[in-house]
Tab-separated table of C-alpha atoms and ligand atoms in Angstrom:
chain	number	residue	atom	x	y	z
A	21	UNK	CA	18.776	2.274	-41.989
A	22	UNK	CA	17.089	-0.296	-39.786
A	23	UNK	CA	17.252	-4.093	-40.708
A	24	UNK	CA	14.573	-6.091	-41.992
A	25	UNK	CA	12.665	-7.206	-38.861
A	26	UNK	CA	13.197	-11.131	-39.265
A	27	UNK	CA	17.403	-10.332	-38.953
A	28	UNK	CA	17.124	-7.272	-36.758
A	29	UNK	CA	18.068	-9.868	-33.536
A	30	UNK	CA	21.347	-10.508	-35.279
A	31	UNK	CA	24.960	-11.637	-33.996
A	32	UNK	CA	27.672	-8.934	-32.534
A	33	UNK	CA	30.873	-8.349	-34.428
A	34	UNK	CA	29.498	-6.448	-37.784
A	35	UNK	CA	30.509	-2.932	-36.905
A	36	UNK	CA	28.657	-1.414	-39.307
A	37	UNK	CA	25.098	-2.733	-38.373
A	38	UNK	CA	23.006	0.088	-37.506
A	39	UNK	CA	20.342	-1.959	-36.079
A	40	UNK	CA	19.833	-3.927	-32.668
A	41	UNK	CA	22.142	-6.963	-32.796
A	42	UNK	CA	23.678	-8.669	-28.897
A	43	UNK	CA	27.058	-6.786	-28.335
A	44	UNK	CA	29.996	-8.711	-27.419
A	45	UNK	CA	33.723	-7.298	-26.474
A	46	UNK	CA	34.264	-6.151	-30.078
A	47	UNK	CA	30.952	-4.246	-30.487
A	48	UNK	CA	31.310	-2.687	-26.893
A	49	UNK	CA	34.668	-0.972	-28.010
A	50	UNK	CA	32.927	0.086	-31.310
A	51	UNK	CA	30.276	1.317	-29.418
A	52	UNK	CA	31.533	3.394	-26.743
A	53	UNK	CA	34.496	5.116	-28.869
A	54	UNK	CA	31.486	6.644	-30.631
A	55	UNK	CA	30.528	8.302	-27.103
A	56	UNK	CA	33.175	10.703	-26.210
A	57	UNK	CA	32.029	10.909	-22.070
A	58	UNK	CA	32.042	6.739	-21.596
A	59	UNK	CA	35.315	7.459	-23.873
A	60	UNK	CA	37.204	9.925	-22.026
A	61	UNK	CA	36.148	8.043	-18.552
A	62	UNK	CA	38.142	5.265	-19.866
A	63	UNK	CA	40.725	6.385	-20.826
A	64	UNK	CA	43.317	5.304	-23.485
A	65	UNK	CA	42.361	3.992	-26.778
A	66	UNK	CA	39.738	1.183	-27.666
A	67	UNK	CA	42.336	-1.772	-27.667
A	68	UNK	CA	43.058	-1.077	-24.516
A	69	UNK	CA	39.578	-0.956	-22.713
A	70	UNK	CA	39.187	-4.810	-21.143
A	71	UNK	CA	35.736	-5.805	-21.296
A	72	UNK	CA	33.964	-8.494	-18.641
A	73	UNK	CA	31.146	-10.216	-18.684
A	74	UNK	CA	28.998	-10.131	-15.455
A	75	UNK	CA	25.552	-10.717	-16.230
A	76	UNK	CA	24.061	-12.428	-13.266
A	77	UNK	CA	20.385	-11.208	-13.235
A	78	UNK	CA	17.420	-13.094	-15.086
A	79	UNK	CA	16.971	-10.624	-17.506
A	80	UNK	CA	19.918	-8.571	-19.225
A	81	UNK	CA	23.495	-8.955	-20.316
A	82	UNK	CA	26.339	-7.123	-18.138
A	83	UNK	CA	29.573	-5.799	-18.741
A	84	UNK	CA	32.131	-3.724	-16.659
A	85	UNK	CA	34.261	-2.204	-19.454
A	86	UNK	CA	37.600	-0.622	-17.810
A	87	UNK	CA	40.417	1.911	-19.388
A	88	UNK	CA	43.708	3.403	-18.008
A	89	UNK	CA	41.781	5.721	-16.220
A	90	UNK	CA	38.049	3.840	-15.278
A	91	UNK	CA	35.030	2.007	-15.543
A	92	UNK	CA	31.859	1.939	-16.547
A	93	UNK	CA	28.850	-1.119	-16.508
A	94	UNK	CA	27.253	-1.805	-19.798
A	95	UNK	CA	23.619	-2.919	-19.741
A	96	UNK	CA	22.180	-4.590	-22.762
A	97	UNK	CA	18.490	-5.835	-23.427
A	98	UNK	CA	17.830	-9.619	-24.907
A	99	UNK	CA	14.846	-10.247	-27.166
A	100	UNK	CA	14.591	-12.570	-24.755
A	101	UNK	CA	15.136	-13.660	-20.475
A	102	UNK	CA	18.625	-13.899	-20.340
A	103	UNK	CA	18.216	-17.298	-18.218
A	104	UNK	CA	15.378	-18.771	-20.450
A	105	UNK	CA	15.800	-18.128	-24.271
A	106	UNK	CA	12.398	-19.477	-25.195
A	107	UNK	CA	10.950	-16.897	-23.199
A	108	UNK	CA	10.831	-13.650	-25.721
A	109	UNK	CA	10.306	-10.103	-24.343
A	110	UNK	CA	10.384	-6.702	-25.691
A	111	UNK	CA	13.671	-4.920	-25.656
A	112	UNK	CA	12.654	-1.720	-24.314
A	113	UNK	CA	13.395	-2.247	-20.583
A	114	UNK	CA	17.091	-0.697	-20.945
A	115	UNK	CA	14.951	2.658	-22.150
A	116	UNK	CA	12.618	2.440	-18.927
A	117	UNK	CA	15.457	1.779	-16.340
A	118	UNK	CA	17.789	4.659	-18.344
A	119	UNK	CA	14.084	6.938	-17.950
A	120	UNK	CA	13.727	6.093	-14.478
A	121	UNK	CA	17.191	6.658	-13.359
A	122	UNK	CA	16.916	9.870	-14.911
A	123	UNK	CA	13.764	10.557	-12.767
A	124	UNK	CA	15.092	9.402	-9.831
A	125	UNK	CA	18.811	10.729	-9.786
A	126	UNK	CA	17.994	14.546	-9.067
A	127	UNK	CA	16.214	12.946	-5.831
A	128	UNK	CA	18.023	10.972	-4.010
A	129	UNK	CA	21.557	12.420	-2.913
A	130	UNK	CA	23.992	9.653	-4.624
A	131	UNK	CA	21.750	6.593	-3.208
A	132	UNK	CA	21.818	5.455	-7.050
A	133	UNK	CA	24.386	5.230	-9.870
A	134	UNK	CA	25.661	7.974	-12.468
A	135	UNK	CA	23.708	7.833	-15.784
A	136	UNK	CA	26.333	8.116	-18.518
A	137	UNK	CA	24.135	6.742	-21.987
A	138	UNK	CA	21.671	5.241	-23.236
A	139	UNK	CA	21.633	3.958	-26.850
A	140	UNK	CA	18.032	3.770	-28.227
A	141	UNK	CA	18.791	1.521	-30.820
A	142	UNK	CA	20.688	-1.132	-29.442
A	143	UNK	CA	18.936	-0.952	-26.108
A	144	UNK	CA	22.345	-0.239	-24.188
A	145	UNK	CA	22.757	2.028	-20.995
A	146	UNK	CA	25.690	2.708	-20.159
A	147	UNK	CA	26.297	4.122	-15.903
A	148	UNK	CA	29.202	4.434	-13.772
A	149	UNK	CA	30.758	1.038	-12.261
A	150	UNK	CA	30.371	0.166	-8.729
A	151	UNK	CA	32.779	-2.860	-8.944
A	152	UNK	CA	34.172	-1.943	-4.961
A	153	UNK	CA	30.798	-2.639	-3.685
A	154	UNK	CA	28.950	-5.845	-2.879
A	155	UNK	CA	25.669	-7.170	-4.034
A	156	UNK	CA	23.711	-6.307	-1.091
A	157	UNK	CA	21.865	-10.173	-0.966
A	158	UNK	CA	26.071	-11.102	-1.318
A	159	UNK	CA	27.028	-9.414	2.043
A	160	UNK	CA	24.161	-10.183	3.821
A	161	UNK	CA	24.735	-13.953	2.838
A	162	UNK	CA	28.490	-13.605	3.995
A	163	UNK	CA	27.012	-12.521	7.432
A	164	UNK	CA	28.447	-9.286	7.190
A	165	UNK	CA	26.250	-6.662	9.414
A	166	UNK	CA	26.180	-3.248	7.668
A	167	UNK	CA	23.306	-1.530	9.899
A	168	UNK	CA	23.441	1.664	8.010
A	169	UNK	CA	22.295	-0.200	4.486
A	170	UNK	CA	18.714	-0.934	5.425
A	171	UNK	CA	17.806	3.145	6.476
A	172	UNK	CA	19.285	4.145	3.328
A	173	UNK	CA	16.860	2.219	1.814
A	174	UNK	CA	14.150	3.991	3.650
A	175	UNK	CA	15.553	7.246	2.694
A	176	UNK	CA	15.628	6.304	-0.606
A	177	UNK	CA	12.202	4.862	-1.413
A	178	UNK	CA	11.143	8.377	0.627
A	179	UNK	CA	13.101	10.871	-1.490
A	180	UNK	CA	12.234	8.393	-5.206
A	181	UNK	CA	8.488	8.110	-4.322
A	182	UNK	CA	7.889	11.346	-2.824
A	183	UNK	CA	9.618	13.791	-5.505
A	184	UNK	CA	7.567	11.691	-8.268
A	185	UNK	CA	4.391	11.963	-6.338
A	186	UNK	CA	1.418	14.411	-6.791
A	187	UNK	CA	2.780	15.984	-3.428
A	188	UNK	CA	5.834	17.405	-5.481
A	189	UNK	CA	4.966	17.759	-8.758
A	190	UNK	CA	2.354	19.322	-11.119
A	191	UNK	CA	-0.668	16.556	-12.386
A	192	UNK	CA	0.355	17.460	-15.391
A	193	UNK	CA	4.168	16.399	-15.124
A	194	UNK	CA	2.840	13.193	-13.054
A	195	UNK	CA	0.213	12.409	-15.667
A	196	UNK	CA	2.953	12.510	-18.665
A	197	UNK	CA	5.168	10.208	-16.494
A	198	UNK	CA	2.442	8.052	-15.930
A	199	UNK	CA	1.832	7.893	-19.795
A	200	UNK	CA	5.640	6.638	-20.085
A	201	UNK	CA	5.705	4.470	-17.775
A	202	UNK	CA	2.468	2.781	-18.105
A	203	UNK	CA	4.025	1.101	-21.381
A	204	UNK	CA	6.577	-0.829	-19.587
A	205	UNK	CA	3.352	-3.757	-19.667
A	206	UNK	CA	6.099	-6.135	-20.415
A	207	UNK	CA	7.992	-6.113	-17.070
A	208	UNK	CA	4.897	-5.129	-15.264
A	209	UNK	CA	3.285	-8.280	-16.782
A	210	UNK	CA	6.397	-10.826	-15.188
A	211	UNK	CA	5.474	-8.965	-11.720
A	212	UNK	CA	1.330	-9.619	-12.283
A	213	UNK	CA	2.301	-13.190	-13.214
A	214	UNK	CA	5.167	-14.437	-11.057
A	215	UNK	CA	4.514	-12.194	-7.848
A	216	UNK	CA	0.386	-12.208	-7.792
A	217	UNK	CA	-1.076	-15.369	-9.962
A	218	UNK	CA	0.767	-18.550	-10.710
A	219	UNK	CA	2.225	-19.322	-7.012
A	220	UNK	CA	-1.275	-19.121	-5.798
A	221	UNK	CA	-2.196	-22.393	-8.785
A	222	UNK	CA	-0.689	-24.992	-10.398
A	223	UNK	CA	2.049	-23.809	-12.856
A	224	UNK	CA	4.978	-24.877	-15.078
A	225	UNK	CA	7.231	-22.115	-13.831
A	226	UNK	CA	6.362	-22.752	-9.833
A	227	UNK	CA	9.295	-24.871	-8.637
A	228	UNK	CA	10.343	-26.052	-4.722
A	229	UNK	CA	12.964	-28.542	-4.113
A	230	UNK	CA	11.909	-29.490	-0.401
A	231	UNK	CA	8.653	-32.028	-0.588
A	232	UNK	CA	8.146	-30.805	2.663
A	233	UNK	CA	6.702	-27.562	1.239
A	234	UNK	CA	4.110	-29.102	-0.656
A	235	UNK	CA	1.315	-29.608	2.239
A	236	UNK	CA	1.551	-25.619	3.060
A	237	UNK	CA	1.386	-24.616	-0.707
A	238	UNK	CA	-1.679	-26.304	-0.639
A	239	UNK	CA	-2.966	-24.507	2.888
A	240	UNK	CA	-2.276	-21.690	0.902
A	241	UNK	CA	-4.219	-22.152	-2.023
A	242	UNK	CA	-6.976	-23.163	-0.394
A	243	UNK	CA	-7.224	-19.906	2.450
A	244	UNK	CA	-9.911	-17.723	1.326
A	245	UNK	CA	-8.603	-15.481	3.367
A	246	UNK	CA	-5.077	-15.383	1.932
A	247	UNK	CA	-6.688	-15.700	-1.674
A	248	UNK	CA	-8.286	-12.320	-1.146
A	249	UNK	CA	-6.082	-10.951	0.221
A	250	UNK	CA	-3.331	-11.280	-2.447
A	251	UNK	CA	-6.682	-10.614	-4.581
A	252	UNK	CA	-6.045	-6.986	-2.851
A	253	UNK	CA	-2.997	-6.551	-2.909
A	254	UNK	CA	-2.506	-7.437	-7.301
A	255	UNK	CA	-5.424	-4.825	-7.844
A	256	UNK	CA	-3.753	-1.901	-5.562
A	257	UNK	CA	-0.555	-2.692	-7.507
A	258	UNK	CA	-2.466	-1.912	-10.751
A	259	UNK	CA	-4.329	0.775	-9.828
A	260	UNK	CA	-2.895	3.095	-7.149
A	261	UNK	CA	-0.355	5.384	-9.070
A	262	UNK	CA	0.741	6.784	-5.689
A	263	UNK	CA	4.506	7.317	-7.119
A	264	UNK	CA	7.397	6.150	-9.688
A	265	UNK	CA	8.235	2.434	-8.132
A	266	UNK	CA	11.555	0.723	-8.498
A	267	UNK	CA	9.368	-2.088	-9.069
A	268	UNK	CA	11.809	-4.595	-8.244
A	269	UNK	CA	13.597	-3.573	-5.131
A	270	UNK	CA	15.310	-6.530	-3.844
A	271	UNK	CA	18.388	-7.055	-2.296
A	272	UNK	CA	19.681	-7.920	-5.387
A	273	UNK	CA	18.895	-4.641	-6.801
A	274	UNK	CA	20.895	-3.057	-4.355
A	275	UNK	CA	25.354	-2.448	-4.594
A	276	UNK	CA	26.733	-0.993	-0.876
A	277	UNK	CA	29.747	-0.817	0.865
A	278	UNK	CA	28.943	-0.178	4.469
A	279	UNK	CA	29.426	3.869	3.938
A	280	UNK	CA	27.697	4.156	0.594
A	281	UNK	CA	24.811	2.354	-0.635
A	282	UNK	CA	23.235	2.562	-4.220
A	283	UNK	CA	19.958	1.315	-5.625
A	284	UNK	CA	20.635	-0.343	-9.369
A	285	UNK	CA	18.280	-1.942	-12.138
A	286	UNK	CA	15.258	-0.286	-12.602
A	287	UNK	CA	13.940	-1.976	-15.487
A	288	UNK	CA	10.794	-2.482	-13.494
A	289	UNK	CA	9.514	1.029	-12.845
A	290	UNK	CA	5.960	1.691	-13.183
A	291	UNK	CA	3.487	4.022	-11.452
A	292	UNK	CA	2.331	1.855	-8.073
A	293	UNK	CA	1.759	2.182	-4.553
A	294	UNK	CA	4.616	2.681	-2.249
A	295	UNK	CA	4.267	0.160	-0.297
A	296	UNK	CA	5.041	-2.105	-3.196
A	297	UNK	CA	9.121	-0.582	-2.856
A	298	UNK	CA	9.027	-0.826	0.915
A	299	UNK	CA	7.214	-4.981	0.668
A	300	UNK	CA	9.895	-5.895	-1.712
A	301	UNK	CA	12.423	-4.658	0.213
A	302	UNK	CA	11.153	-5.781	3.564
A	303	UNK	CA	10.370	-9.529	2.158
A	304	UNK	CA	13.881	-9.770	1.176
A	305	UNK	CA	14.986	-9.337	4.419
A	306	UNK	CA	12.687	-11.942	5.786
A	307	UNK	CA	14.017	-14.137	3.586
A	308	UNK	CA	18.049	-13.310	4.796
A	309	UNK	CA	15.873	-13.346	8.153
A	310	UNK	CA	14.642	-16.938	8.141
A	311	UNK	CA	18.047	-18.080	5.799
A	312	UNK	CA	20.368	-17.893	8.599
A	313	UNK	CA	19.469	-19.639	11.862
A	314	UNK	CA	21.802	-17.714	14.510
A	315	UNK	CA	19.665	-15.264	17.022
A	316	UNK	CA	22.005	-12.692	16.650
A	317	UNK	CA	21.757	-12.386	12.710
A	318	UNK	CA	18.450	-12.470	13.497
A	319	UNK	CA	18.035	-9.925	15.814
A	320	UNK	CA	19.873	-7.766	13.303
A	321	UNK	CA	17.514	-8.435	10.638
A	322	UNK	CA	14.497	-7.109	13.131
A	323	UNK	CA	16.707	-4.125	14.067
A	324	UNK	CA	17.137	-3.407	9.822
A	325	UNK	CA	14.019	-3.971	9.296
A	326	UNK	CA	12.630	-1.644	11.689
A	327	UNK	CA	15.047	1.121	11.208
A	328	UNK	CA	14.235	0.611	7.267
A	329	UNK	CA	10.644	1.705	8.315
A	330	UNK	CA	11.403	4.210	10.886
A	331	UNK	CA	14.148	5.705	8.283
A	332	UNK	CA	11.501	5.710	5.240
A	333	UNK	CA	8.424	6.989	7.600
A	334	UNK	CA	10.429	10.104	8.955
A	335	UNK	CA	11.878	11.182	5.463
A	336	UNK	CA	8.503	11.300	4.104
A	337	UNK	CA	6.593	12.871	6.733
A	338	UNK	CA	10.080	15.432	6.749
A	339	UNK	CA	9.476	16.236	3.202
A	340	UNK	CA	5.718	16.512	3.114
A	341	UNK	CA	6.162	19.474	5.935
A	342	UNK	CA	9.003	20.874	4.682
A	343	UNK	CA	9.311	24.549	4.513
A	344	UNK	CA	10.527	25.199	1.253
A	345	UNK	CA	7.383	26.002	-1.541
A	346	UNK	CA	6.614	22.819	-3.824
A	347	UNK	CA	6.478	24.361	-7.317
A	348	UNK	CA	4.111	26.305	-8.996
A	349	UNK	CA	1.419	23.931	-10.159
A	350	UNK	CA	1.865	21.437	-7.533
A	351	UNK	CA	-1.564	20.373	-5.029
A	352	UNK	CA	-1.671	23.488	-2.546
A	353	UNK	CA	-2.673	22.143	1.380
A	354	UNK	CA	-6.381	23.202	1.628
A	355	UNK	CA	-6.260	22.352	5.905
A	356	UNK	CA	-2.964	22.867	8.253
A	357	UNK	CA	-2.726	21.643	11.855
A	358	UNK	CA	-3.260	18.712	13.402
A	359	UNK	CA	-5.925	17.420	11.552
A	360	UNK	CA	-3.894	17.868	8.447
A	361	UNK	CA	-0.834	16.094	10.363
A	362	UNK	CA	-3.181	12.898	11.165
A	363	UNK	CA	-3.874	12.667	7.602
A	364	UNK	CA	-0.734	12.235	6.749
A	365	UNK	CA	-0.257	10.276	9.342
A	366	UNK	CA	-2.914	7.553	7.564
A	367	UNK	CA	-1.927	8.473	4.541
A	368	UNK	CA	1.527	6.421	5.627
A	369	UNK	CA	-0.703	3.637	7.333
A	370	UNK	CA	-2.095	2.734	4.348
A	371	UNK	CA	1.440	2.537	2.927
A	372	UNK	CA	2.800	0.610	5.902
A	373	UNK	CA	-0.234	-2.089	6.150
A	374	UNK	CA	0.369	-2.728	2.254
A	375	UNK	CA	4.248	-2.840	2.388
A	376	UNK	CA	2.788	-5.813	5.022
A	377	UNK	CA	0.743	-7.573	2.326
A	378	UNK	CA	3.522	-6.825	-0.543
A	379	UNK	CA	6.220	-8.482	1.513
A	380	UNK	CA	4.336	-11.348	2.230
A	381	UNK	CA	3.519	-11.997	-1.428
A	382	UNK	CA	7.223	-11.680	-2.587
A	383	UNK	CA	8.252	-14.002	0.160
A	384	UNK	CA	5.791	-16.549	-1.202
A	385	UNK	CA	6.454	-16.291	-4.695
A	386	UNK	CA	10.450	-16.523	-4.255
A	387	UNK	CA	10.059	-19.694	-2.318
A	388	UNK	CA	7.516	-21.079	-4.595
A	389	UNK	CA	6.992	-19.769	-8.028
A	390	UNK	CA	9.362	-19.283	-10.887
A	391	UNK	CA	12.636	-16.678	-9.150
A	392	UNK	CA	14.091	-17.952	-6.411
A	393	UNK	CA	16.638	-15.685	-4.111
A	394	UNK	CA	20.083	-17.372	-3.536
A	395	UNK	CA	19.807	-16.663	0.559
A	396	UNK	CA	18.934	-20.153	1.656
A	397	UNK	CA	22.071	-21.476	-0.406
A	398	UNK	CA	24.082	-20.980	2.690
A	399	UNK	CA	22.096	-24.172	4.960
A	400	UNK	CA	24.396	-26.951	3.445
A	401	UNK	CA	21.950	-29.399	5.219
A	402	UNK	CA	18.684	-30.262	2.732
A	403	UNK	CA	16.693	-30.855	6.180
A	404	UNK	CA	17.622	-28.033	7.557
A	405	UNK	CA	17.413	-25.784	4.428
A	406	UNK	CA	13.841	-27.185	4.147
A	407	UNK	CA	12.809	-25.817	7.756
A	408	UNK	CA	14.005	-22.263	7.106
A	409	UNK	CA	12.289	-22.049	3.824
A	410	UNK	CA	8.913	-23.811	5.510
A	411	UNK	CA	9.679	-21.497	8.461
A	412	UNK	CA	9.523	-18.256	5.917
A	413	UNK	CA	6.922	-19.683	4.208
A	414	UNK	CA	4.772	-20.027	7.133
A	415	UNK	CA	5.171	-16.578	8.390
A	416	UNK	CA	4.105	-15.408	5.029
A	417	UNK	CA	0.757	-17.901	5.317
A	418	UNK	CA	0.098	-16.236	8.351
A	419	UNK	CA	0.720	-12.470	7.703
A	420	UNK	CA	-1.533	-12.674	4.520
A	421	UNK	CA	-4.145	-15.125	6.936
A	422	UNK	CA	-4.457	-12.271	9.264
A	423	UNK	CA	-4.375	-9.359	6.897
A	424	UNK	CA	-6.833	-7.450	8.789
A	425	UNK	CA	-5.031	-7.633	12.216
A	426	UNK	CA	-1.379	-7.151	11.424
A	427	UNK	CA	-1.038	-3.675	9.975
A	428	UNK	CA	2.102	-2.514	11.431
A	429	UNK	CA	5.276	-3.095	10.733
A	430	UNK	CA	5.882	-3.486	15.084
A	431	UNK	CA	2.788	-6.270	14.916
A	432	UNK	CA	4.900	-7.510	11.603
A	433	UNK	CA	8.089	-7.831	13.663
A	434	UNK	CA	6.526	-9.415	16.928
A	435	UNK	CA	4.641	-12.323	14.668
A	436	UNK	CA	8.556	-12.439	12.967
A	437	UNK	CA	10.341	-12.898	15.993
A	438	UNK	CA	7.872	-15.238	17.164
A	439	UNK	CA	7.984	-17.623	13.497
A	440	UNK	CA	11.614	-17.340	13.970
A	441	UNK	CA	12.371	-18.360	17.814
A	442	UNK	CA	9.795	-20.968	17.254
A	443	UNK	CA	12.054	-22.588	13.886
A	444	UNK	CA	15.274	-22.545	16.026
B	502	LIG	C1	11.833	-13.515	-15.693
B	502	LIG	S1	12.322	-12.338	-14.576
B	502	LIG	C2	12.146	-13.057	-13.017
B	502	LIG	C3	12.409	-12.139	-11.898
B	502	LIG	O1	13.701	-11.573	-12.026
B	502	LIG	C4	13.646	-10.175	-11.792
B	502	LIG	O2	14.677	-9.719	-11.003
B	502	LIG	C5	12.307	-9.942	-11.140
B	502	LIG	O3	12.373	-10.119	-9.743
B	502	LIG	C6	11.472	-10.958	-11.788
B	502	LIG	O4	10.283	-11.251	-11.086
B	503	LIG	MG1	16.915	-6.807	-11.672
């Protein structure tokens, strides 16, 4: 029987509520001895099963809860950003990262976590721990180089977007996705406002510590060029359902070791265009990119980069010609041949010129709006720190200046190296 709603957001520790209420160590116990798989992956009995707190993340509460015998993360929903409490939200994202996790596991070979639970009432998921691998922003910050990370990622965004595209599936499967997803307005709503409007104008939420940012913020909002093209790039993310999107694939949103790599936390799926994935992922790694000033780091960020395209580009094209039928239902090829190929072939174009413009606007709205990445945290020096982040945010001003010239990721990496030799 479901509370009242004015005490439904109450406090953890009654183990008899039966409606939403924040979970602490107690309730976690009570809760997963009432799900016999989390149970039995434990091990043991409930007083034994230690539970941690890790939330790091803007959003959620996080808990690895371990047994005599395992693990398992614990995901929880606030009424509210975890980091700001007046800032209310919806509780429903646990339900559309535990929905897209389910869409996305058959796809891609491991390169995400096990699903284990999801608890519709309390807004909990429940999936498998990955507590012997490192934040992926973590190692790149400790200067580790794990080259085989960044085409997993391009494997992955192929083998997610693909298998959830019209090119695998019936309309009629994609169009009832599309109906789920398409209510996940509340996450999609932080994206519309922190990524695409309120960097680009005067805002509460828009924050930069260096002054020395403030004369290019203002370049920026005053290129009509740059305007537009941001203008572009918010309405493709709205209305080009190409795929199921992470919708927040950072390197934050991403646990590896360097053998095995796994993409976490998609509360932010939505039906978008790819490129959205592949810009998020790419302006993360300018960021790492212009965040440590050594030439060789660098020249390992240009080599990630481009092997995260070349990786994502060949899976793709491999499973849009592979032999194998696509199910009964699915869009038959009306043309073969080369023609057909070159289609494709801008088909993926299209995708590579807006995973330009997509990781141009995330590197702009992480060094000026409301979420910040922790990358430039290793520069000690303020001046110096000030330089990369000018440096990065520079680059950015001048992809999203010259959005009609600089539609490959090769152009993308030339201008890059350029930014970057000219900074050190
Ligand atoms: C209020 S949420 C701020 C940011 O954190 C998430 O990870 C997303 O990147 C979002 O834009
Ligand atoms: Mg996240």
């Amino acid at each position: 029987m479901a509370r009242p709603p004015d005490t439904a957001h109450g406090r953890e520790n009654d183990m008899n509520q039966t409606s939403y209420h924040t979970l602490g160590a107690a309730g976690i116990r009570g809760l997963i001895a009432g799900v016999p798989v989390v149970a039995r992956r434990l091990g043991g009995t409930p007083d034994l099963w230690r539970v941690r707190e890790v939330s790091d993340g803007n959003l959620n509460n996080v808990f690895i809860v371990g047994g005599p015998e395992g693990e398992v993360c614990l995901k929880q929903s606030l009424p509210h950003v975890r980091v700001d409490p007046t800032w209310k939200m919806p509780l429903d994202r646990t339900f559309f990262e535990a929905t897209w996790l389910r869409a996305v596991l058959p796809l891609v070979g491991g390169l995400t976590t096990e699903f284990l639970h999801f608890d519709p009432v309390l807004h909990v998921l429940i999936v498998e721990s990955l507590s012997s691998h490192t934040v992926y922003r973590t190692a790149l910050m400790r200067a580790l180089d794990w080259p085989d990370v960044a085409p997993r990622i391009g494997t992955f965004i192929a083998q997610a977007t693909f298998g959830t595209s019209l090119l695998a599936q019936p309309f009629e499967d994609i169009f009832a996705a599309r109906r789920i997803f398409a209510g996940n307005v509340a996450l999609t709503r932080i994206t519309l406002d922190l990524v695409f409007d309120q960097p680009y104008r005067d805002h509460p939420r828009n924050n930069w510590d260096e002054t020395d940012l403030t004369p290019l913020v203002l370049d920026i909002r005053s290129s009509a060029p740059t305007l537009l093209a941001v203008e572009n790039l918010r309405r493709r993310f709205l209305s080009q359902p190409q795929a199921l999107l992470h919708g927040d694939l950072h390197t934050g949103s991403i646990m590896t070791t360097p053998e095995d790599t796994r993409v976490i936390d998609g509360e932010f799926a939505l039906y978008g265009p790819i490129g959205f994935d592949c810009g998020m992922f790419v302006g993360n790694l300018v960021l790492h990119y212009f965040a440590t000033p050594d030439i060789a780091a660098r020249k390992a960020t240009l080599r990630d980069i481009a092997a995260f395209w070349a990786s994502f580009h060949e899976r793709f094209l491999a499973l849009w010609n592979r032999d194998e039928a696509p199910p009964p239902g699915t869009l038959r090829p009306l043309a073969y041949g080369p023609a057909s190929h070159m289609a494709q072939l801008a088909f993926l174009e299209e995708v590579e010129a807006d995973t330009i413009g997509f990781a141009s606007a995330e590197i702009i709205r992480r060094l000026i709006g409301y979420a910040h990445t922790a990358d430039f945290d290793v520069i000690t020096d303020p001046r110096q720190r000030g330089a990369c982040r000018a440096g990065a945010l520079s680059f950015a001003y001048h992809i999203l200046d010259h959005t009609a010239q600089i539609r490959t990721i090769g152009d993308f990496l030339l201008r890059l190296d350029e930014y970057g030799k000219a900074g050190l």
